[in-house]
Amino acid sequence: MRAKSSAIARSSVTVDGGPEGAGPRPATVGTRDSVEAGPAAPEARRPRTGGTLQAALGVTAFSLTFPATAWGLEGFGPWSLVAVRSALAAVIAGGCLLALRVPLPGRRHRAGLAVVAAGVVLGFPMLTTLALQTSTTSHAAVVVGLLPLTTALFSAVRTGIRPSRAFWIAALAGAAAVLVFTVTQSGGALTTADLHLFGALLVCAAGYTEGGRLARVMPGWQVIGWALVLCLPLSVPGTLLALSYEPVQLTAHSITGLLWVAAGSQFLGLVVWYRGMAAIGIPKASQLQLAQPLLTLVWSVLLLGEQLNPAAPLTAAAVLVCIAVTQRSSA
């Protein structure tokens, strides 16, 4: 019996991977075998892969925002469109929050949610909608292509994350390509619409940064959900006031555009976007948005019939190279 007990003890040491009397410890944790085994590696990479996919889905949803806004402006005034989209998105988000009985966010998170609400729910939609009254969708898309760099700057200041030098060089190169394309499109002069768009860049970058930070401590859909609900005291009266002053002409385009900017861009797109940022980090996710203006250019041709500038393919190639470099340098 003593020999049998000794054999069992030796066996337990082999399985547990620790000395006798140390208690059970899984052999797959922190051992050389676990590193070399391989099966755990795909599982470790899956959250980052899933985060990149979700961020990419968010970018795809955002790329349709400007064409959808242009459609919405065919039947709504600019203030009506902004107010109605915010109110409608808040109803969708509030319904989800109530159905799942999500508790109110903690007091320490409310200031951050207010920044998300001011930047993403109100500021960016309002400024870009005003810009699209006089600017083409393709022009607005390339100006907003500077958003990744702006978001990375806000993130560095707000979170203290310092990306590598290669990351910044690639990000600046991508932003420069977008800026050159923008100046070429506008004939070298900035317009009132450009000023609206640059203002939209600042407020949206602040909202993205704060939302990405909050998405690390609460689900991403709750971040944008509570931000939308927070704006209800403004969006509901704003809707009633704007609709009383601006004429409405309901068409298939205007209704489709409104529904997309409310449900797709304002809620569902931001849900996957914030989840993606929480998984892979704000700077890395923000650089995926370098592809957004190029996608919007495609939609503007297919959905709005706008003429594509010949420089677009060259800009696309430059931007895609920059995306690859930023993703690799921040991996």
GROMACS .gro file of C-alpha atoms in nm:
model
  331
    1MET     CA    1   0.000   0.000   0.000
    2ARG     CA    2   0.285   0.236   0.081
    3ALA     CA    3   0.440   0.176  -0.262
    4LYS     CA    4   0.105   0.230  -0.428
    5SER     CA    5   0.055   0.561  -0.239
    6SER     CA    6   0.403   0.672  -0.342
    7ALA     CA    7   0.323   0.598  -0.707
    8ILE     CA    8   0.000   0.797  -0.683
    9ALA     CA    9   0.184   1.088  -0.526
   10ARG     CA   10   0.443   1.085  -0.804
   11SER     CA   11   0.162   1.074  -1.060
   12SER     CA   12  -0.010   1.374  -0.903
   13VAL     CA   13   0.312   1.569  -0.915
   14THR     CA   14   0.344   1.496  -1.285
   15VAL     CA   15  -0.014   1.601  -1.363
   16ASP     CA   16  -0.025   1.904  -1.138
   17GLY     CA   17   0.310   2.033  -1.248
   18GLY     CA   18   0.402   2.147  -0.895
   19PRO     CA   19   0.582   2.011  -0.591
   20GLU     CA   20   0.420   1.779  -0.345
   21GLY     CA   21   0.183   1.950  -0.107
   22ALA     CA   22   0.152   2.260  -0.326
   23GLY     CA   23  -0.207   2.180  -0.424
   24PRO     CA   24  -0.348   2.119  -0.770
   25ARG     CA   25  -0.222   2.344  -1.048
   26PRO     CA   26  -0.321   2.287  -1.412
   27ALA     CA   27  -0.026   2.187  -1.624
   28THR     CA   28  -0.144   2.409  -1.911
   29VAL     CA   29  -0.100   2.731  -1.718
   30GLY     CA   30   0.237   2.900  -1.749
   31THR     CA   31   0.426   2.588  -1.858
   32ARG     CA   32   0.650   2.533  -2.155
   33ASP     CA   33   0.418   2.261  -2.280
   34SER     CA   34   0.127   2.501  -2.296
   35VAL     CA   35   0.331   2.746  -2.503
   36GLU     CA   36   0.452   2.484  -2.748
   37ALA     CA   37   0.128   2.286  -2.770
   38GLY     CA   38  -0.040   2.525  -3.010
   39PRO     CA   39  -0.417   2.458  -2.961
   40ALA     CA   40  -0.452   2.747  -2.716
   41ALA     CA   41  -0.293   2.997  -2.955
   42PRO     CA   42  -0.594   3.030  -3.190
   43GLU     CA   43  -0.817   3.085  -2.887
   44ALA     CA   44  -0.587   3.362  -2.767
   45ARG     CA   45  -0.596   3.528  -3.106
   46ARG     CA   46  -0.972   3.494  -3.149
   47PRO     CA   47  -1.072   3.799  -2.935
   48ARG     CA   48  -0.840   4.026  -3.139
   49THR     CA   49  -0.959   3.874  -3.467
   50GLY     CA   50  -1.321   3.916  -3.359
   51GLY     CA   51  -1.251   4.272  -3.248
   52THR     CA   52  -1.100   4.359  -3.585
   53LEU     CA   53  -1.400   4.208  -3.762
   54GLN     CA   54  -1.647   4.403  -3.546
   55ALA     CA   55  -1.457   4.728  -3.598
   56ALA     CA   56  -1.456   4.660  -3.973
   57LEU     CA   57  -1.832   4.604  -3.969
   58GLY     CA   58  -1.870   4.935  -3.790
   59VAL     CA   59  -1.662   5.109  -4.057
   60THR     CA   60  -1.878   4.951  -4.328
   61ALA     CA   61  -2.192   5.079  -4.156
   62PHE     CA   62  -2.042   5.427  -4.120
   63SER     CA   63  -1.938   5.433  -4.486
   64LEU     CA   64  -2.307   5.435  -4.580
   65THR     CA   65  -2.388   5.726  -4.349
   66PHE     CA   66  -2.319   6.009  -4.594
   67PRO     CA   67  -2.509   5.855  -4.887
   68ALA     CA   68  -2.798   5.775  -4.651
   69THR     CA   69  -2.788   6.133  -4.519
   70ALA     CA   70  -2.800   6.265  -4.875
   71TRP     CA   71  -3.108   6.050  -4.935
   72GLY     CA   72  -3.263   6.171  -4.610
   73LEU     CA   73  -3.211   6.535  -4.710
   74GLU     CA   74  -3.430   6.474  -5.015
   75GLY     CA   75  -3.734   6.469  -4.785
   76PHE     CA   76  -3.623   6.627  -4.454
   77GLY     CA   77  -3.462   6.953  -4.354
   78PRO     CA   78  -3.115   6.926  -4.195
   79TRP     CA   79  -3.233   6.996  -3.839
   80SER     CA   80  -3.530   6.763  -3.873
   81LEU     CA   81  -3.314   6.482  -4.004
   82VAL     CA   82  -3.063   6.513  -3.719
   83ALA     CA   83  -3.330   6.536  -3.449
   84VAL     CA   84  -3.548   6.253  -3.584
   85ARG     CA   85  -3.252   6.017  -3.634
   86SER     CA   86  -3.135   6.076  -3.277
   87ALA     CA   87  -3.482   6.029  -3.129
   88LEU     CA   88  -3.553   5.717  -3.334
   89ALA     CA   89  -3.217   5.562  -3.246
   90ALA     CA   90  -3.279   5.643  -2.879
   91VAL     CA   91  -3.615   5.464  -2.891
   92ILE     CA   92  -3.447   5.155  -3.036
   93ALA     CA   93  -3.165   5.165  -2.782
   94GLY     CA   94  -3.396   5.240  -2.490
   95GLY     CA   95  -3.621   4.951  -2.587
   96CYS     CA   96  -3.323   4.714  -2.582
   97LEU     CA   97  -3.206   4.847  -2.246
   98LEU     CA   98  -3.554   4.805  -2.095
   99ALA     CA   99  -3.613   4.461  -2.245
  100LEU     CA  100  -3.286   4.331  -2.100
  101ARG     CA  101  -3.335   4.519  -1.770
  102VAL     CA  102  -2.994   4.679  -1.787
  103PRO     CA  103  -2.924   4.880  -1.469
  104LEU     CA  104  -2.841   5.248  -1.491
  105PRO     CA  105  -2.472   5.323  -1.550
  106GLY     CA  106  -2.260   5.415  -1.250
  107ARG     CA  107  -2.210   5.778  -1.166
  108ARG     CA  108  -1.841   5.757  -1.253
  109HIS     CA  109  -1.933   5.669  -1.613
  110ARG     CA  110  -2.187   5.944  -1.674
  111ALA     CA  111  -1.938   6.216  -1.764
  112GLY     CA  112  -1.788   5.989  -2.029
  113LEU     CA  113  -2.133   5.905  -2.164
  114ALA     CA  114  -2.205   6.278  -2.189
  115VAL     CA  115  -1.894   6.319  -2.407
  116VAL     CA  116  -2.010   6.032  -2.630
  117ALA     CA  117  -2.356   6.188  -2.653
  118ALA     CA  118  -2.223   6.534  -2.736
  119GLY     CA  119  -1.973   6.410  -2.994
  120VAL     CA  120  -2.125   6.106  -3.160
  121VAL     CA  121  -2.501   6.145  -3.110
  122LEU     CA  122  -2.539   6.521  -3.159
  123GLY     CA  123  -2.223   6.698  -3.281
  124PHE     CA  124  -2.105   6.477  -3.565
  125PRO     CA  125  -2.449   6.415  -3.722
  126MET     CA  126  -2.542   6.783  -3.701
  127LEU     CA  127  -2.217   6.919  -3.848
  128THR     CA  128  -2.192   6.662  -4.127
  129THR     CA  129  -2.558   6.706  -4.224
  130LEU     CA  130  -2.507   7.082  -4.250
  131ALA     CA  131  -2.195   7.022  -4.460
  132LEU     CA  132  -2.377   6.788  -4.699
  133GLN     CA  133  -2.619   7.063  -4.791
  134THR     CA  134  -2.347   7.224  -5.002
  135SER     CA  135  -2.080   6.954  -5.029
  136THR     CA  136  -2.082   6.635  -5.233
  137THR     CA  137  -2.079   6.304  -5.050
  138SER     CA  138  -1.742   6.209  -5.201
  139HIS     CA  139  -1.580   6.535  -5.090
  140ALA     CA  140  -1.716   6.502  -4.736
  141ALA     CA  141  -1.597   6.142  -4.724
  142VAL     CA  142  -1.234   6.226  -4.793
  143VAL     CA  143  -1.231   6.512  -4.542
  144VAL     CA  144  -1.365   6.283  -4.272
  145GLY     CA  145  -1.089   6.042  -4.374
  146LEU     CA  146  -0.875   6.241  -4.130
  147LEU     CA  147  -1.083   6.097  -3.842
  148PRO     CA  148  -0.846   5.803  -3.769
  149LEU     CA  149  -0.551   6.033  -3.703
  150THR     CA  150  -0.767   6.269  -3.496
  151THR     CA  151  -0.897   5.978  -3.290
  152ALA     CA  152  -0.545   5.844  -3.234
  153LEU     CA  153  -0.435   6.187  -3.109
  154PHE     CA  154  -0.730   6.213  -2.868
  155SER     CA  155  -0.663   5.858  -2.751
  156ALA     CA  156  -0.297   5.931  -2.679
  157VAL     CA  157  -0.393   6.235  -2.471
  158ARG     CA  158  -0.689   6.075  -2.292
  159THR     CA  159  -0.567   5.721  -2.223
  160GLY     CA  160  -0.191   5.769  -2.211
  161ILE     CA  161  -0.135   5.500  -2.477
  162ARG     CA  162   0.173   5.579  -2.685
  163PRO     CA  163   0.178   5.396  -3.020
  164SER     CA  164   0.509   5.322  -3.190
  165ARG     CA  165   0.690   5.562  -3.422
  166ALA     CA  166   0.607   5.339  -3.721
  167PHE     CA  167   0.239   5.366  -3.628
  168TRP     CA  168   0.250   5.746  -3.629
  169ILE     CA  169   0.446   5.765  -3.955
  170ALA     CA  170   0.193   5.539  -4.129
  171ALA     CA  171  -0.101   5.726  -3.977
  172LEU     CA  172   0.037   6.062  -4.084
  173ALA     CA  173   0.106   5.928  -4.433
  174GLY     CA  174  -0.251   5.805  -4.463
  175ALA     CA  175  -0.386   6.137  -4.338
  176ALA     CA  176  -0.162   6.324  -4.582
  177ALA     CA  177  -0.292   6.116  -4.872
  178VAL     CA  178  -0.648   6.194  -4.771
  179LEU     CA  179  -0.569   6.565  -4.725
  180VAL     CA  180  -0.406   6.591  -5.068
  181PHE     CA  181  -0.708   6.424  -5.223
  182THR     CA  182  -0.937   6.667  -5.040
  183VAL     CA  183  -0.749   6.978  -5.149
  184THR     CA  184  -0.745   6.852  -5.506
  185GLN     CA  185  -1.120   6.798  -5.497
  186SER     CA  186  -1.193   7.144  -5.356
  187GLY     CA  187  -0.960   7.332  -5.590
  188GLY     CA  188  -0.721   7.433  -5.311
  189ALA     CA  189  -0.971   7.639  -5.108
  190LEU     CA  190  -1.157   7.544  -4.793
  191THR     CA  191  -1.531   7.611  -4.783
  192THR     CA  192  -1.789   7.652  -4.507
  193ALA     CA  193  -1.874   7.287  -4.554
  194ASP     CA  194  -1.509   7.197  -4.491
  195LEU     CA  195  -1.516   7.393  -4.165
  196HIS     CA  196  -1.825   7.201  -4.059
  197LEU     CA  197  -1.649   6.877  -4.146
  198PHE     CA  198  -1.333   6.967  -3.954
  199GLY     CA  199  -1.545   7.053  -3.652
  200ALA     CA  200  -1.718   6.717  -3.690
  201LEU     CA  201  -1.377   6.548  -3.685
  202LEU     CA  202  -1.292   6.697  -3.346
  203VAL     CA  203  -1.617   6.620  -3.167
  204CYS     CA  204  -1.643   6.271  -3.317
  205ALA     CA  205  -1.284   6.181  -3.224
  206ALA     CA  206  -1.356   6.283  -2.865
  207GLY     CA  207  -1.671   6.072  -2.862
  208TYR     CA  208  -1.496   5.771  -3.016
  209THR     CA  209  -1.211   5.790  -2.767
  210GLU     CA  210  -1.436   5.816  -2.464
  211GLY     CA  211  -1.670   5.549  -2.599
  212GLY     CA  212  -1.380   5.311  -2.663
  213ARG     CA  213  -1.257   5.366  -2.308
  214LEU     CA  214  -1.604   5.300  -2.160
  215ALA     CA  215  -1.648   4.989  -2.376
  216ARG     CA  216  -1.372   4.827  -2.171
  217VAL     CA  217  -1.587   4.836  -1.858
  218MET     CA  218  -1.937   4.791  -2.006
  219PRO     CA  219  -2.075   4.631  -2.324
  220GLY     CA  220  -2.029   4.852  -2.629
  221TRP     CA  221  -2.399   4.853  -2.716
  222GLN     CA  222  -2.477   4.988  -2.370
  223VAL     CA  223  -2.229   5.272  -2.420
  224ILE     CA  224  -2.405   5.407  -2.727
  225GLY     CA  225  -2.745   5.302  -2.589
  226TRP     CA  226  -2.714   5.514  -2.277
  227ALA     CA  227  -2.561   5.802  -2.474
  228LEU     CA  228  -2.865   5.803  -2.704
  229VAL     CA  229  -3.108   5.785  -2.412
  230LEU     CA  230  -2.918   6.069  -2.245
  231CYS     CA  231  -3.000   6.288  -2.547
  232LEU     CA  232  -3.375   6.219  -2.541
  233PRO     CA  233  -3.456   6.540  -2.344
  234LEU     CA  234  -3.299   6.730  -2.636
  235SER     CA  235  -3.387   6.511  -2.935
  236VAL     CA  236  -3.762   6.482  -2.868
  237PRO     CA  237  -3.833   6.858  -2.829
  238GLY     CA  238  -3.586   6.923  -3.111
  239THR     CA  239  -3.780   6.684  -3.335
  240LEU     CA  240  -4.110   6.855  -3.266
  241LEU     CA  241  -3.964   7.202  -3.315
  242ALA     CA  242  -3.773   7.118  -3.634
  243LEU     CA  243  -4.066   6.937  -3.795
  244SER     CA  244  -4.289   7.237  -3.727
  245TYR     CA  245  -4.054   7.470  -3.920
  246GLU     CA  246  -3.906   7.249  -4.193
  247PRO     CA  247  -4.126   7.089  -4.460
  248VAL     CA  248  -4.121   6.711  -4.493
  249GLN     CA  249  -4.163   6.516  -4.814
  250LEU     CA  250  -4.169   6.142  -4.756
  251THR     CA  251  -4.015   5.941  -5.038
  252ALA     CA  252  -3.859   5.596  -5.062
  253HIS     CA  253  -3.513   5.754  -5.055
  254SER     CA  254  -3.581   5.986  -4.761
  255ILE     CA  255  -3.738   5.712  -4.548
  256THR     CA  256  -3.462   5.462  -4.629
  257GLY     CA  257  -3.195   5.720  -4.555
  258LEU     CA  258  -3.355   5.814  -4.224
  259LEU     CA  259  -3.392   5.453  -4.113
  260TRP     CA  260  -3.033   5.373  -4.197
  261VAL     CA  261  -2.873   5.672  -4.024
  262ALA     CA  262  -3.090   5.606  -3.717
  263ALA     CA  263  -3.074   5.227  -3.683
  264GLY     CA  264  -2.764   5.140  -3.886
  265SER     CA  265  -2.520   5.426  -3.833
  266GLN     CA  266  -2.639   5.570  -3.503
  267PHE     CA  267  -2.697   5.245  -3.314
  268LEU     CA  268  -2.596   4.910  -3.469
  269GLY     CA  269  -2.281   5.045  -3.634
  270LEU     CA  270  -2.165   5.206  -3.311
  271VAL     CA  271  -2.241   4.888  -3.114
  272VAL     CA  272  -1.996   4.677  -3.314
  273TRP     CA  273  -1.753   4.970  -3.345
  274TYR     CA  274  -1.719   5.020  -2.970
  275ARG     CA  275  -1.692   4.645  -2.912
  276GLY     CA  276  -1.415   4.631  -3.169
  277MET     CA  277  -1.229   4.924  -3.012
  278ALA     CA  278  -1.251   4.762  -2.669
  279ALA     CA  279  -1.102   4.438  -2.809
  280ILE     CA  280  -0.814   4.568  -3.022
  281GLY     CA  281  -0.753   4.916  -2.880
  282ILE     CA  282  -0.859   5.263  -2.989
  283PRO     CA  283  -0.552   5.355  -3.202
  284LYS     CA  284  -0.555   5.031  -3.401
  285ALA     CA  285  -0.931   5.036  -3.456
  286SER     CA  286  -0.925   5.401  -3.557
  287GLN     CA  287  -0.686   5.328  -3.842
  288LEU     CA  288  -0.937   5.088  -3.998
  289GLN     CA  289  -1.142   5.399  -4.066
  290LEU     CA  290  -0.888   5.502  -4.328
  291ALA     CA  291  -1.086   5.270  -4.554
  292GLN     CA  292  -1.414   5.446  -4.477
  293PRO     CA  293  -1.386   5.735  -4.726
  294LEU     CA  294  -1.295   5.491  -5.001
  295LEU     CA  295  -1.601   5.279  -4.929
  296THR     CA  296  -1.814   5.592  -4.922
  297LEU     CA  297  -1.678   5.692  -5.261
  298VAL     CA  298  -1.799   5.360  -5.398
  299TRP     CA  299  -2.144   5.407  -5.243
  300SER     CA  300  -2.164   5.763  -5.373
  301VAL     CA  301  -2.113   5.634  -5.728
  302LEU     CA  302  -2.347   5.335  -5.695
  303LEU     CA  303  -2.626   5.500  -5.494
  304LEU     CA  304  -2.602   5.869  -5.582
  305GLY     CA  305  -2.452   5.861  -5.931
  306GLU     CA  306  -2.165   6.095  -5.840
  307GLN     CA  307  -1.860   6.108  -6.064
  308LEU     CA  308  -1.551   5.939  -5.919
  309ASN     CA  309  -1.234   6.147  -5.927
  310PRO     CA  310  -0.951   5.974  -6.120
  311ALA     CA  311  -0.720   6.021  -5.820
  312ALA     CA  312  -0.939   5.795  -5.604
  313PRO     CA  313  -0.769   5.464  -5.702
  314LEU     CA  314  -0.425   5.607  -5.619
  315THR     CA  315  -0.553   5.736  -5.285
  316ALA     CA  316  -0.709   5.396  -5.220
  317ALA     CA  317  -0.378   5.218  -5.275
  318ALA     CA  318  -0.188   5.460  -5.050
  319VAL     CA  319  -0.445   5.435  -4.773
  320LEU     CA  320  -0.461   5.056  -4.782
  321VAL     CA  321  -0.082   5.038  -4.747
  322CYS     CA  322  -0.103   5.271  -4.446
  323ILE     CA  323  -0.372   5.052  -4.290
  324ALA     CA  324  -0.151   4.746  -4.326
  325VAL     CA  325   0.144   4.924  -4.163
  326THR     CA  326  -0.057   5.063  -3.871
  327GLN     CA  327  -0.218   4.725  -3.801
  328ARG     CA  328   0.120   4.550  -3.806
  329SER     CA  329   0.301   4.810  -3.596
  330SER     CA  330   0.033   4.811  -3.325
  331ALA     CA  331  -0.016   4.432  -3.315
   0.00000   0.00000   0.00000
